[in-house]
Amino acid sequence: MTDSPYRTILRMRAREGCEAAFESAWRTAAEEISRIPGNLRQELIRDAEDPRTFLITSDWSDPHALDAFGRSAVRDRLTAALRDLRESAERTTCQVLHTVEGHGPRIRVVVTVNVPEGQEQAYERAYLKVAERMRGTPGHVREELLREPGTGTYHLFAEWEDEASFNAWADDQSHMDQTAPLLPYLLESFKRSTYHIVARPEDHLPPLDPQRPQQKLPEQKLPEQQKAPAAPVPQVVEGSTVDSSTDVLVVGAGPAGLTAAIELARRGIACRIIDKRPDAAGTADKAIGVQCRTMEIWENIGVAREAMDAGIWLHGQTVYVNGQKTHQVDWDLPDLPYAHVGLPQYETERILTNCLAGHGVSVERGIELQAFTQDADGVTARVLRADGGSETVRARYLVGCDGAHSVVRQSLGLTFEGGMGMFPQLFMLGDVDLDWSMPEGHLLRFIQVEDEEMKGMLVCVPLRGRGRYRVATLAPPRLQAEIGSGPIPPGFSQEYEPPSLADIQAVLDQLAPAGTTASNLRWSSIFRIKHGIVDRYRVGRVFVAGDAAHLHPPAGGQGMNTGIQDAWNLGWKLAFAVRGVAAPGLLDSYEAERRPAGKAIVDRAVRVAFTDEMDMDDERAQFLLEMQMTLTYAGSPLVGSSGDLFDGGPMPGDRAPDVHELRRFGVGHPVRLFDLTRGTAHTLLAYADSSTAEDEFIGFEKLAEKVRGFVSIYVVASPDAAVPPALDLPVLRDASGGFRSAYGLRGTGAYLIRPDGHVGFRCSPVSASALDEHLAQIFV
């Protein structure tokens, strides 16, 4: 038996008009052939000059496998399926002797960095250190650093033998060690472009003298940014029998997927949610921070109390740099509806899973998405069950919440903008008890910096239980040596011997206050930090959310909370689309709103990952930003306004703030504004004061008639407003003026609050025509 594969080449010419049927028949047969032992790959090629002529190639591990196929029923079915669709056929079988990988032209990689004022010399020293480390890198030819005179803008010109060499270097995690000195500057401002070198006069001259000043070379930019090819995913067989159908198929039962399914289920939309994990998570090895905005979302869907009962309040953050406390931030802000909660992700998933079950939908575990196709009417997906069987599911839409290794993302060919980044450091996690005198309920960060490089970092996040913490720090030298700079699976890994209690104690001895001791190691693991955001959030009827769309450094639990907000934004829009009441551009607004928000969050998380996290002078403003309370969709095509009679208040796209002390007749206690906006509908809040005339109240009633069934409408009236007794609308009194103040109203006006709690539209004075125009962007 030989190690060289055997290749069969079948040349066929399809009958005129049968080209599409020929391709379809081949796909059907190829899917069956792919399961035959010994089949390596198959390919269908069309002649560029004669569209009716096809080449079918198939590679086999050895001649015995090929012979077995030649006698199989699958081969007979292929022959029969193609017999009536072809005019002629010729077959050749060859042994593959040698394979030479193709190499493209030399490339020029141009990196532009904006260095903060005063740090230019430090950057240049860091660059020289990196340049020395790059010596001898395979495929690396030369490079030079240029600076725009009088500015902090630098351009790095790097030449490589070909794209393959550059991609091999970029994919090898060792390059992160080479470029680590530049990391702080690349996190601040980084732009990279790739060019093909198509012509250069000195190509015919002797080799360049390294001492000779280099000439500016002619360059030609590629038509589009170079992208790594998506991993090949087998396609669903066209014409395969559909075993089941649903409105929406959600892939992945993490926090984002569960939120998406809940939002659909509580609106009565049929959905299925599948997850390849056979069992629910039971270890606190992922996100543990639930932000204030997420708690507001959970209040809306009815799980906030359960989360509070299972979690622990995080009161603030204390940071030490080289043993000195740089700041201590208090997170207890009484004007916010909720504080920051520490809750292990497995508890988050348990709570959301139970909530979903309350709406009649259960997570289907041990079921893995293998492939899917889509057409104008829906998506056809093939899934593999735990028992080894397969099922074909037909859905109107598919939502990929399947994490860092997303099959949905790969199948759509989505790529990470600028490439997926990875920090060079190897980290370890541990769940331990700490004996020390640090403030309770505070997230603790200890950073050690030498020669402008981070040499040590320790993060301790409190968990429920006396003295219990999640600790994250650099992995010990023995694991660094064992794993080196090679890749490990994204996220968290147990493929290597886990860190020991002694490993964690060694870091505590180095960075934590003297006398700190660790005990009761419950579990530990290692991980690398990946980061990036995909170029698109939607392709046709398929969407991505959560880690399938963006990867974050674990700073403040941004990844999980951002993924939940992705699903929160998408859910109500998808429900409208399924019901057939969505305006044509409604689903497009998901990417228009969530991708800019996701990019801003990823960029900032990367920027502050290895700092003391105080990059703003206003601690309150920074906390609200980190908690995503000030996140806005301003500029979205789905938000708007009319009139300018406002004194501040939330702008279109902003989060709608809560208001207390509203009074409603017949209710013996104050009413919150969130009591009105909670639920699955839009809410229109029409404000009236002493200047509001009776005909304006009649206008409110006419407005209600137009939007009834789509929008819930309430009149919020000042204490001195003369509300007509016969007004056929629910009325609440702004007893303390809190609504008028929070929403910046000077007279009659209205706010339309979306189901996700953001301001969709505002107007003052009230304009029925402007509101009609806005609603036409949402409903048909």
Short mmCIF file of N, CA and C in Angstrom, two decimals, residues 246 248-275 277 280 297-298 300-304 306 347-365 399 401 567 571:
data_model
loop_
_atom_site.label_atom_id
_atom_site.label_comp_id
_atom_site.label_asym_id
_atom_site.label_seq_id
_atom_site.Cartn_x
_atom_site.Cartn_y
_atom_site.Cartn_z
N THR A 246 -39.82 24.75 11.73
CA THR A 246 -40.06 25.72 12.80
C THR A 246 -39.90 27.11 12.21
N VAL A 248 -38.04 29.68 13.69
CA VAL A 248 -36.66 30.10 13.89
C VAL A 248 -35.88 28.97 14.55
N LEU A 249 -34.71 28.68 13.98
CA LEU A 249 -33.80 27.71 14.59
C LEU A 249 -32.66 28.49 15.24
N VAL A 250 -32.50 28.34 16.55
CA VAL A 250 -31.43 28.99 17.30
C VAL A 250 -30.36 27.95 17.58
N VAL A 251 -29.14 28.24 17.16
CA VAL A 251 -28.03 27.30 17.35
C VAL A 251 -27.14 27.82 18.48
N GLY A 252 -27.08 27.06 19.56
CA GLY A 252 -26.26 27.44 20.70
C GLY A 252 -27.11 27.88 21.86
N ALA A 253 -26.93 27.22 23.02
CA ALA A 253 -27.76 27.50 24.20
C ALA A 253 -26.94 28.16 25.30
N GLY A 254 -26.06 29.08 24.91
CA GLY A 254 -25.41 29.94 25.88
C GLY A 254 -26.34 31.10 26.21
N PRO A 255 -25.87 32.11 26.93
CA PRO A 255 -26.74 33.23 27.31
C PRO A 255 -27.36 33.95 26.12
N ALA A 256 -26.61 34.14 25.03
CA ALA A 256 -27.17 34.84 23.86
C ALA A 256 -28.26 34.01 23.20
N GLY A 257 -27.99 32.72 22.96
CA GLY A 257 -28.98 31.86 22.33
C GLY A 257 -30.24 31.72 23.17
N LEU A 258 -30.07 31.57 24.48
CA LEU A 258 -31.24 31.44 25.36
C LEU A 258 -32.06 32.72 25.35
N THR A 259 -31.39 33.88 25.35
CA THR A 259 -32.12 35.15 25.31
C THR A 259 -32.90 35.27 24.01
N ALA A 260 -32.28 34.91 22.89
CA ALA A 260 -32.98 34.98 21.60
C ALA A 260 -34.21 34.09 21.61
N ALA A 261 -34.08 32.87 22.13
CA ALA A 261 -35.21 31.94 22.16
C ALA A 261 -36.31 32.44 23.09
N ILE A 262 -35.93 33.03 24.22
CA ILE A 262 -36.93 33.58 25.14
C ILE A 262 -37.71 34.70 24.48
N GLU A 263 -37.00 35.60 23.81
CA GLU A 263 -37.67 36.73 23.16
C GLU A 263 -38.65 36.26 22.08
N LEU A 264 -38.30 35.20 21.39
CA LEU A 264 -39.20 34.66 20.38
C LEU A 264 -40.37 33.94 21.04
N ALA A 265 -40.06 33.10 22.02
CA ALA A 265 -41.11 32.27 22.64
C ALA A 265 -42.14 33.11 23.35
N ARG A 266 -41.73 34.17 24.01
CA ARG A 266 -42.73 34.95 24.76
C ARG A 266 -43.56 35.83 23.84
N ARG A 267 -43.22 35.84 22.57
CA ARG A 267 -44.05 36.51 21.57
C ARG A 267 -44.84 35.51 20.74
N GLY A 268 -44.81 34.24 21.15
CA GLY A 268 -45.59 33.22 20.48
C GLY A 268 -45.00 32.71 19.19
N ILE A 269 -43.69 32.94 18.97
CA ILE A 269 -43.04 32.48 17.75
C ILE A 269 -42.49 31.08 17.98
N ALA A 270 -42.80 30.17 17.08
CA ALA A 270 -42.29 28.80 17.19
C ALA A 270 -40.79 28.80 16.94
N CYS A 271 -40.04 28.23 17.86
CA CYS A 271 -38.59 28.18 17.68
C CYS A 271 -38.04 26.90 18.32
N ARG A 272 -36.88 26.49 17.81
CA ARG A 272 -36.12 25.40 18.40
C ARG A 272 -34.75 25.92 18.76
N ILE A 273 -34.19 25.47 19.86
CA ILE A 273 -32.85 25.85 20.26
C ILE A 273 -32.07 24.57 20.51
N ILE A 274 -30.95 24.42 19.79
CA ILE A 274 -30.14 23.21 19.89
C ILE A 274 -28.75 23.57 20.38
N ASP A 275 -28.12 22.61 21.02
CA ASP A 275 -26.75 22.82 21.53
C ASP A 275 -26.03 21.48 21.46
N ARG A 277 -23.55 20.51 23.17
CA ARG A 277 -23.14 19.98 24.48
C ARG A 277 -24.21 19.02 24.99
N ALA A 280 -25.82 20.49 30.41
CA ALA A 280 -25.66 21.90 30.74
C ALA A 280 -24.35 22.11 31.48
N ILE A 297 -32.75 44.15 31.64
CA ILE A 297 -33.34 43.23 30.67
C ILE A 297 -33.96 42.05 31.39
N TRP A 298 -33.25 41.53 32.38
CA TRP A 298 -33.77 40.37 33.10
C TRP A 298 -35.01 40.72 33.92
N ASN A 300 -37.25 42.74 32.88
CA ASN A 300 -38.31 42.74 31.87
C ASN A 300 -38.81 41.33 31.58
N ILE A 301 -37.90 40.37 31.50
CA ILE A 301 -38.34 39.00 31.18
C ILE A 301 -38.67 38.19 32.43
N GLY A 302 -38.44 38.78 33.62
CA GLY A 302 -38.92 38.15 34.84
C GLY A 302 -37.95 37.26 35.59
N VAL A 303 -36.62 37.47 35.43
CA VAL A 303 -35.66 36.61 36.12
C VAL A 303 -34.69 37.39 37.00
N ALA A 304 -34.91 38.69 37.18
CA ALA A 304 -33.97 39.49 37.97
C ALA A 304 -33.89 39.02 39.41
N GLU A 306 -34.44 36.06 40.69
CA GLU A 306 -33.72 34.79 40.79
C GLU A 306 -32.22 35.00 40.65
N GLU A 347 -24.84 29.44 36.21
CA GLU A 347 -26.07 29.83 36.89
C GLU A 347 -26.93 30.69 35.96
N THR A 348 -26.29 31.57 35.22
CA THR A 348 -27.01 32.37 34.23
C THR A 348 -27.75 31.47 33.25
N GLU A 349 -27.06 30.45 32.74
CA GLU A 349 -27.68 29.55 31.78
C GLU A 349 -28.81 28.75 32.42
N ARG A 350 -28.62 28.36 33.68
CA ARG A 350 -29.69 27.62 34.38
C ARG A 350 -30.94 28.48 34.51
N ILE A 351 -30.77 29.73 34.92
CA ILE A 351 -31.90 30.63 35.11
C ILE A 351 -32.62 30.89 33.79
N LEU A 352 -31.85 31.16 32.74
CA LEU A 352 -32.47 31.45 31.44
C LEU A 352 -33.11 30.20 30.85
N THR A 353 -32.51 29.03 31.07
CA THR A 353 -33.10 27.78 30.58
C THR A 353 -34.45 27.53 31.24
N ASN A 354 -34.54 27.77 32.54
CA ASN A 354 -35.81 27.59 33.25
C ASN A 354 -36.85 28.60 32.76
N CYS A 355 -36.40 29.82 32.50
CA CYS A 355 -37.33 30.84 31.97
C CYS A 355 -37.87 30.41 30.62
N LEU A 356 -37.00 29.91 29.76
CA LEU A 356 -37.43 29.46 28.43
C LEU A 356 -38.40 28.30 28.55
N ALA A 357 -38.12 27.39 29.47
CA ALA A 357 -39.03 26.25 29.67
C ALA A 357 -40.41 26.72 30.10
N GLY A 358 -40.45 27.82 30.86
CA GLY A 358 -41.73 28.39 31.28
C GLY A 358 -42.55 28.90 30.12
N HIS A 359 -41.90 29.14 28.99
CA HIS A 359 -42.60 29.56 27.78
C HIS A 359 -42.84 28.37 26.83
N GLY A 360 -42.59 27.17 27.33
CA GLY A 360 -42.90 25.97 26.55
C GLY A 360 -41.83 25.50 25.61
N VAL A 361 -40.60 25.98 25.74
CA VAL A 361 -39.51 25.58 24.85
C VAL A 361 -38.37 25.00 25.67
N SER A 362 -37.88 23.84 25.29
CA SER A 362 -36.77 23.19 25.99
C SER A 362 -35.54 23.17 25.10
N VAL A 363 -34.39 23.27 25.73
CA VAL A 363 -33.13 23.17 24.98
C VAL A 363 -32.94 21.72 24.54
N GLU A 364 -32.64 21.52 23.26
CA GLU A 364 -32.39 20.19 22.73
C GLU A 364 -30.88 19.97 22.73
N ARG A 365 -30.40 19.17 23.66
CA ARG A 365 -28.96 18.98 23.85
C ARG A 365 -28.44 17.77 23.08
N VAL A 399 -30.54 31.63 13.69
CA VAL A 399 -29.72 32.54 14.50
C VAL A 399 -28.55 31.74 15.06
N CYS A 401 -25.77 31.39 17.54
CA CYS A 401 -25.22 31.82 18.84
C CYS A 401 -24.28 30.72 19.34
N ALA A 567 -29.02 39.56 21.25
CA ALA A 567 -30.25 38.78 21.14
C ALA A 567 -31.47 39.61 21.54
N GLY A 571 -34.39 39.85 18.80
CA GLY A 571 -35.56 39.02 19.06
C GLY A 571 -36.86 39.64 18.62
#
